[in-house]
Coordinates of C-alpha atoms in Angstrom, one line a residue:
Chain A
M1 CA 135.7 97.1 113.9
S2 CA 133.2 96.9 111.0
F3 CA 130.6 94.5 109.9
K4 CA 131.4 90.9 109.0
L5 CA 128.9 88.9 106.9
T6 CA 129.2 85.1 107.0
Y7 CA 127.4 83.0 104.4
F8 CA 127.9 80.4 101.7
P9 CA 129.5 81.5 98.5
I10 CA 126.2 82.0 96.7
R11 CA 123.7 85.0 96.5
G12 CA 120.9 83.2 98.3
R13 CA 119.7 84.8 101.5
A14 CA 122.7 87.1 101.9
E15 CA 122.3 88.9 98.6
L16 CA 120.0 91.6 100.0
L17 CA 122.5 92.2 102.8
R18 CA 125.4 92.6 100.3
L19 CA 123.3 95.0 98.3
I20 CA 122.6 97.2 101.4
L21 CA 126.3 97.1 102.4
E22 CA 127.4 97.9 98.9
A23 CA 124.9 100.7 98.4
S24 CA 126.0 102.2 101.7
G25 CA 129.6 102.3 100.5
S26 CA 130.7 101.1 104.0
N27 CA 133.6 98.8 104.6
Y28 CA 132.5 95.3 105.4
E29 CA 134.2 91.9 105.7
Y30 CA 132.8 88.9 104.0
E31 CA 133.6 85.4 105.4
P32 CA 132.6 82.7 102.9
L33 CA 131.7 79.5 104.5
H34 CA 132.2 76.4 102.4
P35 CA 129.5 73.7 102.6
S36 CA 132.1 71.2 103.8
D37 CA 132.7 73.3 106.9
W38 CA 129.1 73.8 107.7
G39 CA 128.7 70.8 109.9
T40 CA 131.3 72.1 112.3
F41 CA 130.2 75.7 112.1
K42 CA 126.5 75.2 112.4
P43 CA 126.1 74.6 116.1
Q44 CA 128.1 77.8 116.8
T45 CA 125.4 79.9 115.1
P46 CA 122.4 81.3 117.0
F47 CA 119.8 79.5 114.9
G48 CA 121.8 76.8 113.0
Q49 CA 121.4 79.0 109.9
L50 CA 123.3 81.4 107.8
P51 CA 123.7 84.3 107.1
I52 CA 124.9 85.9 110.3
L53 CA 126.3 89.4 110.7
S54 CA 128.8 90.4 113.3
T55 CA 128.3 94.0 114.3
P56 CA 130.3 96.6 116.1
D57 CA 127.4 97.6 118.4
I58 CA 125.0 94.8 119.1
G59 CA 126.9 91.5 118.7
T60 CA 126.0 88.8 116.2
I61 CA 122.7 88.9 114.4
P62 CA 121.0 85.9 112.8
Q63 CA 118.0 85.8 110.4
S64 CA 118.5 87.6 107.0
M65 CA 115.5 89.9 107.3
A66 CA 116.4 90.9 110.9
I67 CA 119.9 91.7 109.6
A68 CA 118.5 93.5 106.6
R69 CA 116.3 95.8 108.8
Y70 CA 119.2 96.5 111.1
L71 CA 121.5 97.5 108.2
A72 CA 118.8 99.5 106.5
K73 CA 118.1 101.5 109.7
K74 CA 121.9 102.1 110.1
F75 CA 122.4 103.3 106.6
N76 CA 119.2 105.4 106.0
F77 CA 117.4 102.9 103.8
Y78 CA 114.6 102.7 106.3
P79 CA 112.2 105.6 106.6
T80 CA 111.5 107.3 110.0
D81 CA 108.0 108.3 109.1
L82 CA 105.5 105.6 110.2
K83 CA 103.3 105.8 107.1
E84 CA 106.4 105.4 104.9
Q85 CA 107.7 102.5 107.1
V86 CA 104.3 100.7 106.6
R87 CA 104.7 101.0 102.8
V88 CA 108.2 99.6 103.0
E89 CA 106.9 96.7 105.2
V90 CA 104.0 95.9 102.9
A91 CA 106.3 95.8 99.9
L92 CA 108.7 93.6 101.7
E93 CA 106.0 91.1 102.4
A94 CA 104.7 91.1 98.9
I95 CA 108.2 90.5 97.5
R96 CA 108.7 87.8 100.1
D97 CA 105.6 86.0 98.7
I98 CA 107.1 86.1 95.2
A99 CA 110.5 84.7 96.5
D100 CA 108.9 82.1 98.7
G101 CA 106.7 80.8 95.8
I102 CA 109.8 80.3 93.6
L103 CA 111.9 78.8 96.4
Q104 CA 109.2 76.3 97.1
I105 CA 109.4 74.8 93.6
V106 CA 113.1 75.2 92.8
A107 CA 114.3 72.3 94.9
D108 CA 111.5 69.9 93.6
D109 CA 112.3 67.1 91.3
D110 CA 109.3 68.1 89.3
F111 CA 110.7 71.6 88.9
Q112 CA 110.3 72.0 85.1
K113 CA 106.6 71.1 85.3
L114 CA 106.0 73.2 88.4
K115 CA 107.8 76.2 86.8
V116 CA 105.2 76.2 84.1
S117 CA 102.2 75.9 86.4
H118 CA 103.6 78.6 88.7
A119 CA 103.9 81.2 86.0
K120 CA 100.4 82.4 86.4
K121 CA 100.9 83.0 90.1
V122 CA 104.1 85.0 89.4
E123 CA 102.2 87.1 86.8
A124 CA 99.4 87.8 89.4
Q125 CA 102.0 88.8 92.0
L126 CA 103.8 91.1 89.6
Q127 CA 100.5 92.7 88.7
Y128 CA 99.8 93.5 92.3
L129 CA 103.3 94.9 92.8
E130 CA 103.0 97.0 89.6
K131 CA 99.8 98.6 91.0
F132 CA 101.3 99.1 94.4
L133 CA 104.3 100.9 92.9
S134 CA 102.0 103.2 91.0
E135 CA 100.4 104.3 94.2
N136 CA 103.6 106.1 95.4
S137 CA 102.2 109.7 95.5
T138 CA 105.6 111.1 94.6
A139 CA 105.6 109.2 91.3
S140 CA 109.4 108.7 91.8
G141 CA 109.3 105.0 90.7
Y142 CA 110.5 103.9 94.1
V143 CA 108.3 102.1 96.6
V144 CA 107.9 105.1 98.8
G145 CA 109.1 108.7 98.8
D146 CA 111.7 109.9 96.3
K147 CA 114.7 107.8 97.2
P148 CA 115.5 104.1 97.4
T149 CA 114.7 102.1 100.6
L150 CA 115.2 98.6 101.8
A151 CA 112.0 97.7 99.8
D152 CA 113.6 98.8 96.5
L153 CA 116.8 96.9 97.2
Q154 CA 114.9 93.7 98.0
A155 CA 112.7 94.2 95.0
F156 CA 115.8 94.4 92.8
N157 CA 117.3 91.4 94.5
I158 CA 114.3 89.1 94.0
L159 CA 113.4 90.4 90.5
D160 CA 117.0 90.2 89.2
N161 CA 118.0 86.9 90.9
F162 CA 114.8 84.9 90.9
V163 CA 112.2 86.3 88.6
K164 CA 114.2 87.5 85.6
P165 CA 116.2 84.2 85.1
L166 CA 113.0 82.0 85.3
Y167 CA 110.2 84.3 83.9
P168 CA 111.9 86.9 81.7
E169 CA 109.0 87.3 79.3
I170 CA 106.4 87.8 82.1
L171 CA 108.6 90.4 83.8
K172 CA 108.8 92.4 80.6
G173 CA 105.0 92.9 80.8
F174 CA 105.3 95.2 83.9
P175 CA 106.9 98.5 83.0
G176 CA 106.9 100.0 86.6
V177 CA 108.5 96.9 88.0
V178 CA 111.1 96.8 85.2
A179 CA 111.8 100.5 85.7
L180 CA 112.4 100.1 89.4
K181 CA 114.8 97.2 88.8
A182 CA 116.7 99.4 86.3
K183 CA 116.8 102.4 88.7
I184 CA 118.4 100.3 91.5
A185 CA 120.9 98.7 89.1
S186 CA 122.0 102.1 88.0
I187 CA 122.9 103.3 91.5
P188 CA 126.7 103.8 91.1
N189 CA 127.7 101.6 94.0
I190 CA 125.3 98.9 93.0
Q191 CA 126.3 99.1 89.3
E192 CA 129.9 98.6 90.4
Y193 CA 129.1 95.7 92.7
L194 CA 127.1 93.9 90.0
K195 CA 130.2 93.9 87.7
S196 CA 132.6 93.0 90.5
E197 CA 133.9 89.6 91.7
R198 CA 132.3 90.3 95.1
R199 CA 129.0 89.3 93.5
P200 CA 128.7 85.5 93.8
A201 CA 128.3 83.8 90.4
V202 CA 125.3 81.7 91.4
T203 CA 122.1 82.3 93.4
L204 CA 121.3 78.9 94.8
P205 CA 123.4 75.9 95.8
G206 CA 124.2 72.9 93.7
F207 CA 121.3 70.7 94.9
A208 CA 118.7 73.2 93.6
K209 CA 117.1 72.4 90.2
A210 CA 117.8 75.9 88.9
L211 CA 119.6 79.2 89.5
N212 CA 122.8 77.5 90.3
T213 CA 124.9 78.0 87.2
P214 CA 126.8 81.2 86.2
E215 CA 125.1 81.3 82.8
E216 CA 121.6 81.2 84.3
C217 CA 122.5 83.8 86.9
Q218 CA 124.3 86.3 84.8
Chain B
S1 CA 78.0 106.6 118.6
T2 CA 80.1 109.7 119.1
Q3 CA 80.2 112.7 116.9
S4 CA 83.3 113.6 115.0
T5 CA 84.6 117.1 115.1
G6 CA 86.7 116.3 112.1
H7 CA 89.9 116.9 114.0
P8 CA 92.4 114.1 113.4
I9 CA 93.0 113.5 117.1
H10 CA 89.3 113.1 117.7
S11 CA 89.1 110.5 115.0
I12 CA 91.9 108.6 116.5
L13 CA 90.1 108.6 119.9
T14 CA 86.6 107.8 118.7
M15 CA 87.0 105.5 115.7
S16 CA 88.5 102.1 116.0
V17 CA 90.4 100.0 113.5
K18 CA 88.7 97.3 111.6
L19 CA 90.3 93.9 111.0
T20 CA 88.9 91.9 108.0
Y21 CA 89.7 88.2 107.8
F22 CA 88.1 84.7 107.9
A23 CA 86.7 83.5 111.2
V24 CA 89.8 81.6 112.1
R25 CA 93.1 82.5 113.9
G26 CA 95.3 81.9 110.9
R27 CA 97.3 84.8 109.7
A28 CA 95.3 87.3 111.7
E29 CA 96.0 86.0 115.1
I30 CA 99.2 87.9 115.6
I31 CA 97.2 91.1 114.8
R32 CA 94.5 90.2 117.3
L33 CA 97.1 89.5 120.0
V34 CA 98.8 92.9 119.5
L35 CA 95.5 94.7 119.7
E36 CA 94.3 92.7 122.7
A37 CA 97.6 93.0 124.6
A38 CA 97.5 96.7 124.0
G39 CA 93.9 96.9 125.2
A40 CA 92.9 98.6 121.9
K41 CA 89.4 98.7 120.6
Y42 CA 88.8 97.1 117.3
E43 CA 86.0 95.9 115.0
T44 CA 86.1 92.5 113.4
E45 CA 84.7 91.8 109.9
N46 CA 84.5 88.1 109.3
V47 CA 84.6 87.0 105.6
D48 CA 82.7 83.8 104.7
F49 CA 84.8 81.6 102.5
K50 CA 82.1 81.5 99.9
D51 CA 82.2 85.3 99.5
W52 CA 86.0 85.3 99.2
A53 CA 86.1 84.9 95.4
T54 CA 84.1 88.2 95.0
L55 CA 86.1 90.1 97.5
K56 CA 89.6 88.9 96.5
P57 CA 90.1 91.1 93.4
K58 CA 89.1 94.1 95.4
T59 CA 91.9 93.6 97.9
Q60 CA 95.4 95.1 97.5
F61 CA 97.2 91.8 97.1
G62 CA 94.4 89.3 96.7
Q63 CA 94.9 88.3 100.3
L64 CA 93.5 88.7 103.8
P65 CA 93.9 89.9 106.5
I66 CA 93.6 93.6 105.8
L67 CA 93.2 96.4 108.4
H68 CA 91.4 99.6 108.0
D69 CA 92.6 102.4 110.3
P70 CA 90.5 105.6 109.9
D71 CA 93.6 107.6 110.7
F72 CA 95.8 105.8 108.1
G73 CA 93.9 103.9 105.5
T74 CA 93.9 100.3 104.5
I75 CA 96.9 98.1 105.2
S76 CA 97.6 94.6 103.8
Q77 CA 100.0 91.9 104.8
S78 CA 99.7 90.4 108.3
F79 CA 103.1 91.3 109.6
A80 CA 103.1 94.8 108.2
I81 CA 99.8 95.3 109.9
A82 CA 100.9 93.8 113.2
R83 CA 104.2 95.8 113.3
Y84 CA 102.2 99.0 112.6
L85 CA 99.9 98.3 115.4
A86 CA 102.7 97.3 117.7
I87 CA 104.5 100.6 117.0
K88 CA 101.2 102.6 117.4
H89 CA 100.5 101.0 120.8
K90 CA 104.1 101.1 122.1
L91 CA 104.7 97.3 121.9
Y92 CA 107.6 97.8 119.6
P93 CA 111.0 98.9 121.1
T94 CA 112.5 102.3 120.3
N95 CA 116.2 101.2 120.4
L96 CA 117.8 99.4 117.5
K97 CA 119.2 96.5 119.6
D98 CA 115.8 95.5 121.0
Q99 CA 114.1 96.2 117.6
T100 CA 116.6 93.8 116.0
R101 CA 115.8 91.2 118.7
V102 CA 112.1 91.6 117.9
E103 CA 112.8 91.0 114.2
V104 CA 114.9 87.9 115.0
A105 CA 112.0 86.6 117.2
I106 CA 109.5 87.2 114.4
E107 CA 111.7 85.4 111.8
A108 CA 112.3 82.4 114.2
A109 CA 108.5 82.2 114.9
R110 CA 107.8 82.4 111.2
D111 CA 110.2 79.6 110.5
I112 CA 108.4 77.4 113.0
S113 CA 104.9 78.2 111.8
E114 CA 105.7 78.0 108.1
G115 CA 107.2 74.5 108.5
I116 CA 104.0 73.4 110.3
V117 CA 101.6 75.1 107.9
K118 CA 103.3 73.6 104.9
I119 CA 102.7 70.0 106.1
A120 CA 99.2 71.0 107.5
F121 CA 98.2 71.6 103.9
G122 CA 100.3 68.8 102.5
D123 CA 101.2 65.3 103.6
F124 CA 100.5 65.9 107.2
E125 CA 100.4 62.4 108.6
G126 CA 103.4 61.4 106.6
Q127 CA 105.6 64.4 107.6
K128 CA 104.4 65.1 111.1
E129 CA 107.2 63.1 112.8
N130 CA 110.0 64.5 110.6
Q131 CA 108.7 68.0 111.2
G132 CA 108.8 67.3 115.0
K133 CA 112.6 66.7 114.7
T134 CA 113.0 70.0 112.9
L135 CA 110.8 71.7 115.5
D136 CA 113.0 70.2 118.3
A137 CA 116.1 71.9 116.9
Q138 CA 114.2 75.2 116.3
L139 CA 112.9 75.3 119.9
H140 CA 116.4 74.5 121.2
N141 CA 117.7 77.6 119.4
L142 CA 114.7 79.6 120.5
D143 CA 115.5 78.7 124.1
K144 CA 119.1 79.8 123.6
F145 CA 117.9 83.1 122.2
L146 CA 115.3 83.8 125.0
K147 CA 117.8 82.9 127.7
E148 CA 120.0 85.8 126.5
N149 CA 117.3 88.1 127.9
D150 CA 116.0 86.2 130.9
G151 CA 113.3 84.4 129.1
L152 CA 111.7 87.3 127.2
C153 CA 112.4 88.5 123.7
C154 CA 114.1 91.8 124.7
G155 CA 114.3 94.6 127.2
S156 CA 112.8 94.4 130.7
G157 CA 109.6 96.3 130.4
G158 CA 107.2 93.4 130.0
I159 CA 106.0 91.6 126.9
N160 CA 106.1 93.1 123.5
F161 CA 105.5 92.3 119.8
G162 CA 108.4 89.8 119.6
D163 CA 107.0 87.8 122.6
L164 CA 103.5 87.8 121.1
A165 CA 104.8 86.5 117.8
I166 CA 106.5 83.6 119.6
F167 CA 103.5 83.0 121.8
N168 CA 101.2 82.9 118.8
V169 CA 103.2 80.2 117.1
L170 CA 103.8 78.1 120.3
D171 CA 100.2 78.2 121.4
N172 CA 98.4 77.9 118.1
F173 CA 100.7 75.7 116.0
V174 CA 103.1 73.9 118.2
K175 CA 101.2 72.9 121.4
P176 CA 98.1 71.4 119.7
L177 CA 100.3 69.2 117.4
Y178 CA 103.2 68.4 119.6
P179 CA 101.8 68.7 123.1
D180 CA 104.8 67.2 124.9
I181 CA 107.6 69.0 123.0
L182 CA 107.7 72.1 125.2
K183 CA 108.5 69.9 128.2
S184 CA 112.0 69.7 126.9
H185 CA 112.2 73.4 126.1
S186 CA 111.5 75.1 129.4
V187 CA 112.5 78.6 128.3
S188 CA 110.1 78.6 125.4
Q189 CA 107.4 77.1 127.7
G190 CA 108.2 79.8 130.2
L191 CA 107.7 82.5 127.6
R192 CA 104.4 80.9 126.5
D193 CA 103.2 81.0 130.1
K194 CA 104.3 84.5 130.8
V195 CA 102.4 85.9 127.8
A196 CA 99.3 83.8 128.6
A197 CA 99.4 85.3 132.1
H198 CA 99.4 88.9 130.9
S199 CA 96.1 90.2 132.1
N200 CA 94.8 91.5 128.7
V201 CA 96.0 88.4 126.9
A202 CA 94.5 86.1 129.5
A203 CA 91.2 87.8 129.2
Y204 CA 91.3 87.4 125.4
L205 CA 92.2 83.8 125.5
K206 CA 89.1 83.1 127.6
S207 CA 86.8 85.3 125.5
D208 CA 84.7 84.5 122.4
R209 CA 86.7 87.1 120.5
R210 CA 89.3 84.4 120.0
P211 CA 88.3 82.2 117.0
A212 CA 87.7 78.6 117.8
L213 CA 89.8 77.3 115.0
T214 CA 93.3 78.0 113.8
L215 CA 93.1 76.9 110.1
V216 CA 90.2 76.7 107.7
P217 CA 88.5 73.2 107.6
G218 CA 88.3 71.7 104.2
F219 CA 91.6 73.2 103.2
A220 CA 94.0 72.4 106.1
K221 CA 94.2 68.8 107.2
T222 CA 94.7 69.7 110.9
L223 CA 94.3 72.6 113.4
N224 CA 90.7 72.8 112.1
T225 CA 88.5 71.6 115.0
P226 CA 87.6 73.4 118.3
E227 CA 88.8 70.4 120.4
Q228 CA 92.2 70.5 118.8
C229 CA 92.6 74.2 119.0
K230 CA 91.4 74.7 122.6

């Protein structure tokens, strides 16, 4: 038995998990759940939410970031040294702030106006991230050490799926952040995944005000 | 105070960590709970809101809390700090299954508090009832989750980081705003009571180390008076 990921047919909160599984090269099943089936399926899930992951060793796990840490630990994308773990966790929180800020405005009717007023915040957040990346003593370009971790995969996920489509010009102003994004995209398994049909065409569902058309999410 | 021989082990034993935050529970309370549950010594540096504008650009992410650990350096981001301290003080499990349950507990707790904090800074009176319905569903699922492990987050060795994260949210965000809701969620109520009864936590809850307020008055529309946050 291998891993089975259940989620809607969008990138959304499962994309990080797909990136970890794809980067690991491991076999996994993906069970798409269509929104029309959600009403029936929802009460069967641990927290009334998706994604969930069925695992061969510890049963079904809910909560995307709990799943992410489990997979990262399984596939050597989570450091064993405490100092390095802390750097990964700090980066994950900083990136979470960037994602949450965008998610908060992207369902709002006033999205176009909010998108403009939110730009300054995104710029400030990327500035902090740029500085944080430069503090990796190995100068590898990754968050910590000299190989990619969960933090780098999540950075790629949020930068590519949320920041780039909405704020491409702001992103260009941060070379370290841009370089990290390119480094992850060029990992052979990831490169292949990004071109494949396994990658959902859209990031967010139809009711969002953005990031829900293939053109926008290329 | 004690002399330092310069040996790293000596500095761990003689110098305590320093937590910098505003004088409210807020995003630092999970950190305080981990330190207190562990019986760890720590210094507190309270930042006055009027001084924040000057301090902000000097911080790693323009945010508080931050922790300075003489053995480690400065750490930002409340949950990164709390997890580090939990690991350091053996309040974080060592097996993957229980670690994963802790991470699920943290995310479930964050879902609850984020929903409440959002309306606490927004249209609180208008959204309070609606949020209560969401909360009811969240606590129903939390009860289910805790029941899988006899009412605690994971393992059988007493309370840990996951239990503290849940306690923090139930005691500081849920109970003051929805005082009756836990009556219909007995497993969550049970966890709240078990953590509150832990001797170190009980001592902390009665002490003046615990800030009187949860959120900052003037910004938050609720959870900002001592009576409400008792």
